[in-house]
Short mmCIF file of C-alpha atoms and ligand atoms in Angstrom, two decimals:
data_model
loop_
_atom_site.label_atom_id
_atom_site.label_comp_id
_atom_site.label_asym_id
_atom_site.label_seq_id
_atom_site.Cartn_x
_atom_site.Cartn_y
_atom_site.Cartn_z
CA UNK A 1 51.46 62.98 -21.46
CA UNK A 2 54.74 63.20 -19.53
CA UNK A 3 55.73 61.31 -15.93
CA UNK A 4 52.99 62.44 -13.75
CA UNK A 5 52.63 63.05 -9.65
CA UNK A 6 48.86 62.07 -9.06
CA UNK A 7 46.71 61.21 -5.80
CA UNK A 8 44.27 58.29 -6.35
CA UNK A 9 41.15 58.95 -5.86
CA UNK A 10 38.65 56.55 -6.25
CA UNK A 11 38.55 53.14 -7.77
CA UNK A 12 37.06 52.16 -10.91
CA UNK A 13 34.65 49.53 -11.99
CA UNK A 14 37.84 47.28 -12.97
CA UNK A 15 39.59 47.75 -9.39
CA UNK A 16 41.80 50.02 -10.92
CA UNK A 17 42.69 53.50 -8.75
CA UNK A 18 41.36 56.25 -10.54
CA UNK A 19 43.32 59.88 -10.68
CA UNK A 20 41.90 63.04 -11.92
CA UNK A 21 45.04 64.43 -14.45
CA UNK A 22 44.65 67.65 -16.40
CA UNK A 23 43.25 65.42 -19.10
CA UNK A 24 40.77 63.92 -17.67
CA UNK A 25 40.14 60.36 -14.96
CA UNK A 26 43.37 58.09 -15.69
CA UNK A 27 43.22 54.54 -13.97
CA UNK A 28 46.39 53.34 -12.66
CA UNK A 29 46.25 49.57 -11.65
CA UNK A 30 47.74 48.10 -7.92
CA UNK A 31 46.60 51.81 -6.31
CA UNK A 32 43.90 52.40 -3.59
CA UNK A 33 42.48 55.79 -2.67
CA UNK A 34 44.91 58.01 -1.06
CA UNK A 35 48.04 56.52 -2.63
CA UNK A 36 50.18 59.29 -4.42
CA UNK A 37 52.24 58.04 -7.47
CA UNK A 38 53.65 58.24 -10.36
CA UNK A 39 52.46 57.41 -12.92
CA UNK A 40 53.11 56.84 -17.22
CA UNK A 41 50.21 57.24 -19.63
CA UNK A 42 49.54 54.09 -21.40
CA UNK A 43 47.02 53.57 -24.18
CA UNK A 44 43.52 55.28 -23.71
CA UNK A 45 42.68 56.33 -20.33
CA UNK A 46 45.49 53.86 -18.82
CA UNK A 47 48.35 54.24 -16.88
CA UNK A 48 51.40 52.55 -15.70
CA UNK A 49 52.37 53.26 -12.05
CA UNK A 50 55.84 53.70 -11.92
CA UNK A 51 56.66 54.82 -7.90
CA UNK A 52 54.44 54.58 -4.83
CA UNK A 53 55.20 58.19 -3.40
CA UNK A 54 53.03 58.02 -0.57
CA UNK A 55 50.96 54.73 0.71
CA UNK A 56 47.32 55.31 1.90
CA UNK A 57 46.49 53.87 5.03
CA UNK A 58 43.99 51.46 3.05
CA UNK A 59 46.65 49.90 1.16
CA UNK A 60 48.35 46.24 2.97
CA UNK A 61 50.61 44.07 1.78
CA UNK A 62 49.77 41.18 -0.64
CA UNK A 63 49.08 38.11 0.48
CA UNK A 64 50.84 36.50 -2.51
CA UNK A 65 53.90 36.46 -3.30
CA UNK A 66 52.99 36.24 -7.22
CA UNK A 67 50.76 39.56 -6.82
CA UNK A 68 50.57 41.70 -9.63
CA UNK A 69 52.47 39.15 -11.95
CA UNK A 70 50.26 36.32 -11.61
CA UNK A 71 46.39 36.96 -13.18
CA UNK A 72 44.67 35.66 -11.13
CA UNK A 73 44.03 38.34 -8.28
CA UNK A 74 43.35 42.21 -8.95
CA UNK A 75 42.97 43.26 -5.33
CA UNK A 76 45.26 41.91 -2.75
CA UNK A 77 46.92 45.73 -1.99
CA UNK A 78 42.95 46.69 -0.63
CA UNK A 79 41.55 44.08 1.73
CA UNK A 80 38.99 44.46 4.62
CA UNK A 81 36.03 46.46 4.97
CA UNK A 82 37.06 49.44 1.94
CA UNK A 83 37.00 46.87 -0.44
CA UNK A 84 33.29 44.89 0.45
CA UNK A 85 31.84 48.92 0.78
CA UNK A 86 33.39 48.97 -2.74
CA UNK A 87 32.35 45.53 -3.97
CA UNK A 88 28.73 46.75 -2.81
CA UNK A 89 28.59 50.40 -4.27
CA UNK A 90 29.59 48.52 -7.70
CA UNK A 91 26.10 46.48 -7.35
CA UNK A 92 24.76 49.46 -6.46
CA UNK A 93 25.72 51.66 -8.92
CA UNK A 94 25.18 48.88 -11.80
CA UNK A 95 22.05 48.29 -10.60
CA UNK A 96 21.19 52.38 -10.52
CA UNK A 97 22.25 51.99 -14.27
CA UNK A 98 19.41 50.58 -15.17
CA UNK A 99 17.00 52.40 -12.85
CA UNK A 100 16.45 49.69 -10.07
CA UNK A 101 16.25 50.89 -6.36
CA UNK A 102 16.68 47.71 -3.77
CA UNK A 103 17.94 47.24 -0.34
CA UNK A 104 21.81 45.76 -0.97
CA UNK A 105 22.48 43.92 1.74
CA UNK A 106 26.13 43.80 3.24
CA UNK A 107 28.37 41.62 1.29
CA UNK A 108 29.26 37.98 2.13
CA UNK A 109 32.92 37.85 2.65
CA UNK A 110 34.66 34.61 1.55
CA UNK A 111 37.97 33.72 3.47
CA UNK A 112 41.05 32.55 1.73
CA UNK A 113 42.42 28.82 1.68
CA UNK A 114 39.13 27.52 0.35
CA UNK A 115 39.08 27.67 -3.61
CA UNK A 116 37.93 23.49 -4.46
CA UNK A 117 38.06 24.01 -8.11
CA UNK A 118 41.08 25.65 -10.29
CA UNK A 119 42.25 25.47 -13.98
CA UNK A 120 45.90 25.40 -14.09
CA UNK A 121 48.25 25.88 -16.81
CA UNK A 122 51.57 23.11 -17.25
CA UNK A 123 54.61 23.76 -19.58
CA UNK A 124 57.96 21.92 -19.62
CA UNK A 125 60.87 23.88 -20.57
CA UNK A 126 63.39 21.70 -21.46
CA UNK A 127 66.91 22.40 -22.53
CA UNK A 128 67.29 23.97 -26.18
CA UNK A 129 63.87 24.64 -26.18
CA UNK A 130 62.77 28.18 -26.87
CA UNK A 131 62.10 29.35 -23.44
CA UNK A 132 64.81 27.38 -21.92
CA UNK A 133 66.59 29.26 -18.91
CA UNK A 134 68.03 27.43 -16.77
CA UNK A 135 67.86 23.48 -18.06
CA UNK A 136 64.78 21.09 -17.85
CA UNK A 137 62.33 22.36 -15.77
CA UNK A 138 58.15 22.98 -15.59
CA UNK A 139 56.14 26.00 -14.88
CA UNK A 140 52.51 24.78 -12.76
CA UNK A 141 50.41 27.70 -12.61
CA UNK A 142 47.80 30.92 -13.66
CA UNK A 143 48.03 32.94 -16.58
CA UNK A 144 50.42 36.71 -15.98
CA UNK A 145 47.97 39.82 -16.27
CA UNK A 146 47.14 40.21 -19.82
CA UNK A 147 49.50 37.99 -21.44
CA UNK A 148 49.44 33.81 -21.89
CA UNK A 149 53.10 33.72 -20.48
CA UNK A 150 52.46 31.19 -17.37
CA UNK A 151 53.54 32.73 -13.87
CA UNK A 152 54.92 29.36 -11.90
CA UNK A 153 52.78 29.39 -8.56
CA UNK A 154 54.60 27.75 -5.91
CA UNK A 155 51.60 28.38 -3.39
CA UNK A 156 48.30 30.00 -4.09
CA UNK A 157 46.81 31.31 -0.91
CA UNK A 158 43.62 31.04 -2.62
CA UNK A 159 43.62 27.37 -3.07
CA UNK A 160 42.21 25.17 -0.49
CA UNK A 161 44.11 22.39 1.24
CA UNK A 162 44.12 19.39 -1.06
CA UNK A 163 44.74 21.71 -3.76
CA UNK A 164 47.81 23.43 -2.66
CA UNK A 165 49.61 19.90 -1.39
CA UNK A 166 48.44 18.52 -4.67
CA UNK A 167 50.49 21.38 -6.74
CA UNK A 168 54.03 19.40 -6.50
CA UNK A 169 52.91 16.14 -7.67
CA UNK A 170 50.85 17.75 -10.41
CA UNK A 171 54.17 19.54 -11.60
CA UNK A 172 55.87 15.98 -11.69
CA UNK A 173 53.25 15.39 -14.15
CA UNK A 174 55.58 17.86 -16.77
CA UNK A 175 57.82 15.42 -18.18
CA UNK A 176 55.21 12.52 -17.74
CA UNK A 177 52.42 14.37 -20.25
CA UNK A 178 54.69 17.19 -22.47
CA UNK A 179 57.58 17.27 -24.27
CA UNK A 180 59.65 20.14 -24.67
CA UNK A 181 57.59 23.39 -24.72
CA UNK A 182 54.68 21.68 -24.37
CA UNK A 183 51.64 23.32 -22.54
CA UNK A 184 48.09 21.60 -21.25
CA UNK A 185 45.87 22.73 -19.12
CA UNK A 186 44.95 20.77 -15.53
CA UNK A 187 41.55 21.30 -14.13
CA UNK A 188 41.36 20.28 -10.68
CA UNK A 189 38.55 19.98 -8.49
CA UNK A 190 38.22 18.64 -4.81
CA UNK A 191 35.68 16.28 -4.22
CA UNK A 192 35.00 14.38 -1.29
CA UNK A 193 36.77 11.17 -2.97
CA UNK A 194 39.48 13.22 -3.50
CA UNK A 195 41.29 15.45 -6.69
CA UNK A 196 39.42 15.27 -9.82
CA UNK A 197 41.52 16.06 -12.47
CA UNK A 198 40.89 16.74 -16.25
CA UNK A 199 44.02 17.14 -18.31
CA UNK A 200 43.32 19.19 -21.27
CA UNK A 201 45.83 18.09 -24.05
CA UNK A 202 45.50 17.39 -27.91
CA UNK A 203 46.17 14.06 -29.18
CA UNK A 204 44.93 10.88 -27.17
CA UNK A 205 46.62 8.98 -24.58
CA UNK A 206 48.32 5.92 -25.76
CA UNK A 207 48.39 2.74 -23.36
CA UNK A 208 51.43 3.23 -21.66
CA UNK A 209 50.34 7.01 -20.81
CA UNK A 210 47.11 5.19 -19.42
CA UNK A 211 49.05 3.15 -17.39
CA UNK A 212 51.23 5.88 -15.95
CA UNK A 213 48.30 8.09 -15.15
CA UNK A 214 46.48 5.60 -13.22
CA UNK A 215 49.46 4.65 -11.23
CA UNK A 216 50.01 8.24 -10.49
CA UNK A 217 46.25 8.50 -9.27
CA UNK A 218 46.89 5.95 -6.77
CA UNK A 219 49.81 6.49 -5.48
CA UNK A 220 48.53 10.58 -4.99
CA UNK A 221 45.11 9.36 -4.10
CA UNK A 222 43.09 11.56 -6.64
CA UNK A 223 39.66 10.06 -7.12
CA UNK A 224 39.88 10.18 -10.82
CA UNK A 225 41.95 10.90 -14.22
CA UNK A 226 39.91 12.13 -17.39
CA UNK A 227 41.57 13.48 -20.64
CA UNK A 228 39.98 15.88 -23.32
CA UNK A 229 41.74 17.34 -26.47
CA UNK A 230 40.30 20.43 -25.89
CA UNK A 231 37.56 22.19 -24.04
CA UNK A 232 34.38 21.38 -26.57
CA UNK A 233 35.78 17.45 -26.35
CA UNK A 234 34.12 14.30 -24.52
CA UNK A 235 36.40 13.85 -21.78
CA UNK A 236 37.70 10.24 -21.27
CA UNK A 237 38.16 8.17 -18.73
CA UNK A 238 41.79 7.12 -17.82
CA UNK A 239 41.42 6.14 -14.21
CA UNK A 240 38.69 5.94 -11.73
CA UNK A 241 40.09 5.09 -7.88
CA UNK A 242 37.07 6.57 -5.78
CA UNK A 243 33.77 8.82 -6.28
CA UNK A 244 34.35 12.20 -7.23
CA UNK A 245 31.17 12.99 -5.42
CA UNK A 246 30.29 16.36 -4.06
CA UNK A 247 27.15 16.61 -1.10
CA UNK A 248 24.59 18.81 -1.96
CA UNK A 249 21.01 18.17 0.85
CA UNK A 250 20.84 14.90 1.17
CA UNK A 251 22.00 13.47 -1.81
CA UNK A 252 25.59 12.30 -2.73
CA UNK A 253 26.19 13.55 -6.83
CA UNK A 254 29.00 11.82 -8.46
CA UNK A 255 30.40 15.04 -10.85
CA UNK A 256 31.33 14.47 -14.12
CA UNK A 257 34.77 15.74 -15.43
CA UNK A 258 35.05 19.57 -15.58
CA UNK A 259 31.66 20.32 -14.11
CA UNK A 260 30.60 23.64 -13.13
CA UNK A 261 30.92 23.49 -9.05
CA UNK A 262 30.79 27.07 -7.20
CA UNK A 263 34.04 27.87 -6.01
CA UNK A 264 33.68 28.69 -2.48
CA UNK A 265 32.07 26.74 0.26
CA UNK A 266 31.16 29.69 2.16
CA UNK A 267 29.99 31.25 -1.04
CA UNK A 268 27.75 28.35 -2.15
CA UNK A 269 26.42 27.85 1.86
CA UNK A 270 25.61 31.87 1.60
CA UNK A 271 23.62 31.43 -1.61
CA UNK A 272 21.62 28.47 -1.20
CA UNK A 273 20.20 30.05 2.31
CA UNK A 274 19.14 32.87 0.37
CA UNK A 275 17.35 29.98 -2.15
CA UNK A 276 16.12 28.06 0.33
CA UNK A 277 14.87 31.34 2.62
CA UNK A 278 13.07 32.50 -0.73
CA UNK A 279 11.71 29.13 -0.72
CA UNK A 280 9.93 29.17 2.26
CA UNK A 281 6.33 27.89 2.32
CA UNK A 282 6.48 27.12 -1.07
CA UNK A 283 5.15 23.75 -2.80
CA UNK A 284 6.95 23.45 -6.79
CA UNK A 285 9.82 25.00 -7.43
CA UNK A 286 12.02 25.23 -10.87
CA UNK A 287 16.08 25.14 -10.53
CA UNK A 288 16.54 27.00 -14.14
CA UNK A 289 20.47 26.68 -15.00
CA UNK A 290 20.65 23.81 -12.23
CA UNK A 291 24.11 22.38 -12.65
CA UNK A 292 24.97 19.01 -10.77
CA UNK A 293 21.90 20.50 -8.58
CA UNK A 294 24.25 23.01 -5.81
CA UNK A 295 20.40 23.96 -5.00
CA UNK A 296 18.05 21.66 -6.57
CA UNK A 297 18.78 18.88 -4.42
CA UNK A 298 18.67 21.05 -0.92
CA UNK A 299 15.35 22.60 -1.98
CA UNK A 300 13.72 19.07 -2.65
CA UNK A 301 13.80 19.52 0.87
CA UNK A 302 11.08 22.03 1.03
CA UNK A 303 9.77 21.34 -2.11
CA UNK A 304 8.94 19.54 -5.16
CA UNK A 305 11.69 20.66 -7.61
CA UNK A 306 12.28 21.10 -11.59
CA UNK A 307 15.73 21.12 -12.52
CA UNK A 308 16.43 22.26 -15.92
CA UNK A 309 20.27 22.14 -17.13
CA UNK A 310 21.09 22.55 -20.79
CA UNK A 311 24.65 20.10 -20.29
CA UNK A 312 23.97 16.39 -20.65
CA UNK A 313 26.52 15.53 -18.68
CA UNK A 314 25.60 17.65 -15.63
CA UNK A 315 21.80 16.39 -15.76
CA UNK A 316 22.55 13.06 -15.96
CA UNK A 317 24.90 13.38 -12.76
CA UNK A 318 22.13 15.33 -10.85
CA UNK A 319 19.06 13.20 -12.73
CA UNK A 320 21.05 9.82 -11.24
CA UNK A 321 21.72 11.44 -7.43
CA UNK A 322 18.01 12.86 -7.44
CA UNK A 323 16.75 9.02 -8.01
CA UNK A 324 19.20 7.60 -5.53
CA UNK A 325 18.43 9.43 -2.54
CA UNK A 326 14.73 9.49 -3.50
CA UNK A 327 14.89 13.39 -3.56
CA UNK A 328 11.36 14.92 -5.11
CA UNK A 329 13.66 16.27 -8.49
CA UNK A 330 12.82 15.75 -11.77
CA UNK A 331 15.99 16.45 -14.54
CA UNK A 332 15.02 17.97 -17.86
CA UNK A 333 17.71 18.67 -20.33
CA UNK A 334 16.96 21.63 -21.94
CA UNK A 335 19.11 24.48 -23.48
CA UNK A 336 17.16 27.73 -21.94
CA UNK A 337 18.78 30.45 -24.27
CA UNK A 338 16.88 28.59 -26.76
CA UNK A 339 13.59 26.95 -25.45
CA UNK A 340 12.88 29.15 -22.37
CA UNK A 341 10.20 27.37 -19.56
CA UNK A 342 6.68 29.79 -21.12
CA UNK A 343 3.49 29.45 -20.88
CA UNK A 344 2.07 26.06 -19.42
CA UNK A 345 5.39 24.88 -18.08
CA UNK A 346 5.55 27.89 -15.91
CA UNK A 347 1.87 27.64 -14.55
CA UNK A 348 1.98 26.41 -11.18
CA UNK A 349 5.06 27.56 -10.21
CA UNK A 350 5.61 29.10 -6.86
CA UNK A 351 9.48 29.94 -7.18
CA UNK A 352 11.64 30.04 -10.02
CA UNK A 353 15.46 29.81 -9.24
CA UNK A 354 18.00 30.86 -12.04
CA UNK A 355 21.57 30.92 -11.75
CA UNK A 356 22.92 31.39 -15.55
CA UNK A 357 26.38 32.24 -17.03
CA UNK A 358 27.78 35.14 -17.23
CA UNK A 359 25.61 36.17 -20.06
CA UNK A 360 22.30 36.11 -17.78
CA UNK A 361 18.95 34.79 -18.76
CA UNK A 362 17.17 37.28 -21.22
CA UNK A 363 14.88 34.69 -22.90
CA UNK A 364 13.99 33.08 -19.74
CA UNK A 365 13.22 36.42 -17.98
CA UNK A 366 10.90 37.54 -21.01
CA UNK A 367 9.13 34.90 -20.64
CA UNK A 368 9.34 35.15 -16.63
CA UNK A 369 8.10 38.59 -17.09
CA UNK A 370 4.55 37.31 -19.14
CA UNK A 371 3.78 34.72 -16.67
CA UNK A 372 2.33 35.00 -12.93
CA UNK A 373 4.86 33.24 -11.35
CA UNK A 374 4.99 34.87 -7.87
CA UNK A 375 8.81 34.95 -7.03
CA UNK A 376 11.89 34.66 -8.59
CA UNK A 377 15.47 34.10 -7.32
CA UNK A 378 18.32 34.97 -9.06
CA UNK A 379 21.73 33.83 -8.70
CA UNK A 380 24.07 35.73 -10.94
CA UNK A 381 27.86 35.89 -11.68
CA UNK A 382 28.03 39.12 -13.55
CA UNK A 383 26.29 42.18 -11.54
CA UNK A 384 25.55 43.94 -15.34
CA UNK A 385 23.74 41.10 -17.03
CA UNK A 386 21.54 40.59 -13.57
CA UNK A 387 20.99 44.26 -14.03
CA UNK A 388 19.35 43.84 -17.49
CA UNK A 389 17.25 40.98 -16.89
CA UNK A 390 15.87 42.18 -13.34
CA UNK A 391 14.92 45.28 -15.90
CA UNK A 392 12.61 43.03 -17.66
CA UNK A 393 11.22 40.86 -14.48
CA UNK A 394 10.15 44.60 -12.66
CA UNK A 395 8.81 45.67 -16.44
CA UNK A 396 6.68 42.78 -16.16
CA UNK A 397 5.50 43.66 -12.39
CA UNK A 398 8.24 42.00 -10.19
CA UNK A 399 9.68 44.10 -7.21
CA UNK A 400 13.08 44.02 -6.65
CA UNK A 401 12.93 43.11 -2.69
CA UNK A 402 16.40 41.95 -1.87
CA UNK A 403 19.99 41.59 -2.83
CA UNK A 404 22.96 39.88 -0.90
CA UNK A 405 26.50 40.55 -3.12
CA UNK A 406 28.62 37.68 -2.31
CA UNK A 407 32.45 38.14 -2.57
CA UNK A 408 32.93 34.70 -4.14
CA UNK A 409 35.92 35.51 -5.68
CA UNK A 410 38.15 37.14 -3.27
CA UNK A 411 41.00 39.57 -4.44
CA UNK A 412 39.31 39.94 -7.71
CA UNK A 413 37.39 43.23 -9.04
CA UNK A 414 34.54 40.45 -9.54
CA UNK A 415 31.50 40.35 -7.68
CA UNK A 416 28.57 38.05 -7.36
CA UNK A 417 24.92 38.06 -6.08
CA UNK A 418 21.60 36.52 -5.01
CA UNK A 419 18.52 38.18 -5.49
CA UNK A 420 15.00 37.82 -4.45
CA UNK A 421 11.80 39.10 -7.07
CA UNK A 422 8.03 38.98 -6.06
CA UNK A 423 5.09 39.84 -7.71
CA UNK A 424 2.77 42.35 -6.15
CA UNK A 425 -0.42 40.02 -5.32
CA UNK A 426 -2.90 41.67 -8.19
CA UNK A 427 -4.92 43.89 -5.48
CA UNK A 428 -2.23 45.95 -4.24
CA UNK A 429 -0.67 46.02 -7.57
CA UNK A 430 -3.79 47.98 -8.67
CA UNK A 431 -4.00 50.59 -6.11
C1 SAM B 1 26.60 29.30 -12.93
S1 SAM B 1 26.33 27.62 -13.31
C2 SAM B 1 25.18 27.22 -12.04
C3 SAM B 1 25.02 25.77 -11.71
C4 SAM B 1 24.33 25.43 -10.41
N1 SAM B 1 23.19 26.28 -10.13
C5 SAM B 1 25.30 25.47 -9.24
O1 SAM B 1 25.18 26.34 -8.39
O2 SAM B 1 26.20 24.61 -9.18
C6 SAM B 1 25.38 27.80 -14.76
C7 SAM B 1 24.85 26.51 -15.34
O3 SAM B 1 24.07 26.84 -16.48
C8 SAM B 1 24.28 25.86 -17.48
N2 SAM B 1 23.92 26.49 -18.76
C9 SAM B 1 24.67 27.33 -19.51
N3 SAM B 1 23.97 27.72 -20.60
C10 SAM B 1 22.76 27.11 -20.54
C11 SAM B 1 21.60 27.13 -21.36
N4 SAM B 1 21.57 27.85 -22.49
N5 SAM B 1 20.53 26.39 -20.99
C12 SAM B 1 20.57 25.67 -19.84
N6 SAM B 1 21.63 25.61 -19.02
C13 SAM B 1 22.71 26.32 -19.36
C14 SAM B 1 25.73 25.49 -17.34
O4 SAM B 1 25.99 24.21 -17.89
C15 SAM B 1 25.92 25.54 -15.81
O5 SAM B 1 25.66 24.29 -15.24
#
């Protein structure tokens, strides 16, 4: 296919603009409906865009000024309310796919300037190195769109406050942990003691490293230093200076390194009511996929809770919190996937929460779908796998009564969701 002159119609399921071309729908990424372009075919169905001809009146400016190099945002050339309408016909649509009919609520907006958790890539170029351009210097930043080549963020608009005044002093770390075109990864998360940070590097830190690092979380005032060779290690401890403890209810939980934390206040405030409103009135609750216990330990408020988590780690951190504040939570460590909750240990429960990975909770929703359990709510990160497993809840005589998409991660084609399941009482189901 030659240059082409196309109008965008639509966008696709990947936030891509979508054109209709003589050869059939071509997606064209950075366009919004009513943008005409030009465009290159690319491999498949792709396209490059080459020249903005004409701007729709939905497209703004970026909000970055690493957009469209930097990975880590899709979206920022479509903001406001054409994007949530579009965020929400996605959960529609996906939803549609596998025959379910629900009220979709509006979606939650997040604002910028509030991400508390990021991984971040380091490298040090230094002089005669292979990438060496212009001397000694270190890249701090996301991944470039498709590639591993490291875009150097000098601010990320995303990035809450700690975070973003944190970025220069973890690029001094360059020279301090790598030598020359050497790469780690930095996961940072803010806590109320201040930065966590993991630092994700092979080898192990001798005793003058130790020494450097803790100095360095002092004088920044990070709460903590851990190190792990890679992502399936035991992280260790290099320097503790205050609790990395996040609030969730009543109950202060110390987080280990690298723990799964939602991403977005606003987000996590907007989920948890929809938890806590399904848990109205109710007596025994289970927190399936619980975390450091983002819900468990607000709904021991209302109710007695069991929180199952299948990391060690992250149930011992919410098991210890549970017993300090005297919250009504018992911790099992349990992988799910595996050992689903069936048969007796799902008698007597009133609610079941679940909030699994990306790849959903078949077993546990086969076995949700036998039992008489009389609500479910589901917290889910990926709109497709919620889509297959709410299949098998309404198979098994659940109603699909309510869904709230939450735009947890802002300027991204992703989209999240809470959603409410109840079981007919058995009279009207038999009518
Ligand atoms: C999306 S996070 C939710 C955590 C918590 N609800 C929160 O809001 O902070 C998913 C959790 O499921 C846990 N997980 C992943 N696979 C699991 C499995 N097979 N069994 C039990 N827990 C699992 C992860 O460790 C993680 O803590």
């Amino acid at each position: 296919m030659a240059d082409l002159e196309v109008m965008i119609d639509s966008v696709g399921a990947r936030g891509e603009g979508v054109a209709q071309t003589p050869s059939g729908p071509v997606f064209v990424p950075f366009t919004v409906p009513g943008d005409r372009v030009r465009i290159r075919a690319g491999a498949g169905d792709h396209a490059e865009l080459l020249d903005l001809l004409s701007s729709s009146p939905q497209r703004v400016g970026p909000a970055c000024a690493h957009f469209s190099d930097c990975g880590g945002c899709d979206l920022q050339h479509w903001q406001g309310p054409e994007l949530l309408a579009w965020k929400h016909h996605q959960v529609k649509v996906t939803l549609a796919h596998r025959g379910l009919q629900a009220e979709v609520q509006p979606v939650v907006a997040t604002p910028p300037g509030e991400r508390r958790r990021a991984r971040l890539a380091l490298r040090r170029v230094a002089p005669g190195g292979a990438h060496s351009r212009d001397g000694d210097h270190v890249l701090l930043g996301f991944r470039a769109r498709a590639s591993r080549r490291i875009v150097d963020v000098q601010a990320c608009p995303l990035l809450n406050e700690r975070l973003s005044a944190a970025m220069p002093a973890l690029r001094s770390l360059g020279p301090v942990l790598l030598r020359a075109d050497g790469e780690l990864v930095l996961e940072v998360t803010d806590t109320l003691g201040g930065i966590d940070l993991l630092i994700e590097r092979s080898g192990e830190p001798n005793a003058a490293l130790h020494a450097e690092l803790a100095r360095f979380a002092a004088r920044h005032g990070l709460a903590r230093i851990s190190w792990r060779a890679d992502a399936a290690s035991e992280p260790e401890l290099i320097a503790s200076i205050a609790s990395p403890a996040l609030r969730f209810g009543n109950a202060s939980v110390e987080v280990p390194p690298g723990a799964f934390v939602q991403a977005s206040p606003t987000a996590e405030r907007a989920l948890l009511a929809e938890v806590l409103a399904a848990a109205q009135g109710v007596k025994r609750v289970a927190d399936l996929y619980a975390g450091c216990g983002a819900f468990s330990l607000p709904l021991a408020g209302v109710a007695a809770v069991h929180a199952v988590e299948g990391d060690a780690a992250f149930a011992k951190a919410l098991d210890a919190a549970a017993r300090q504040s005297g919250a009504r939570v018992t911790v099992e460590h349990r992988d799910l996937d595996r050992r689903p909750l069936q048969g007796d240990d799902l008698k007597r429960l009133d609610l079941v929460v679940l909030d699994p990975p990306r790849a959903g909770a078949r077993a546990q929703c086969e076995a949700l779908a036998k039992s008489k359990v009389p609500a479910v709510a589901y917290v889910s990160c990926n709109p497709a796998t919620f889509a297959r497993d709410a299949r098998v809840l309404v198979d098994g005589g659940y109603t699909l009564e309510r869904v709230v998409p939450v735009d947890q991660f802002l300027w991204s084609a992703h989209i999240e969701l809470v959603a409410v399941l109840r079981r007919q009482p058995l009279n009207l189901a038999r009518r």
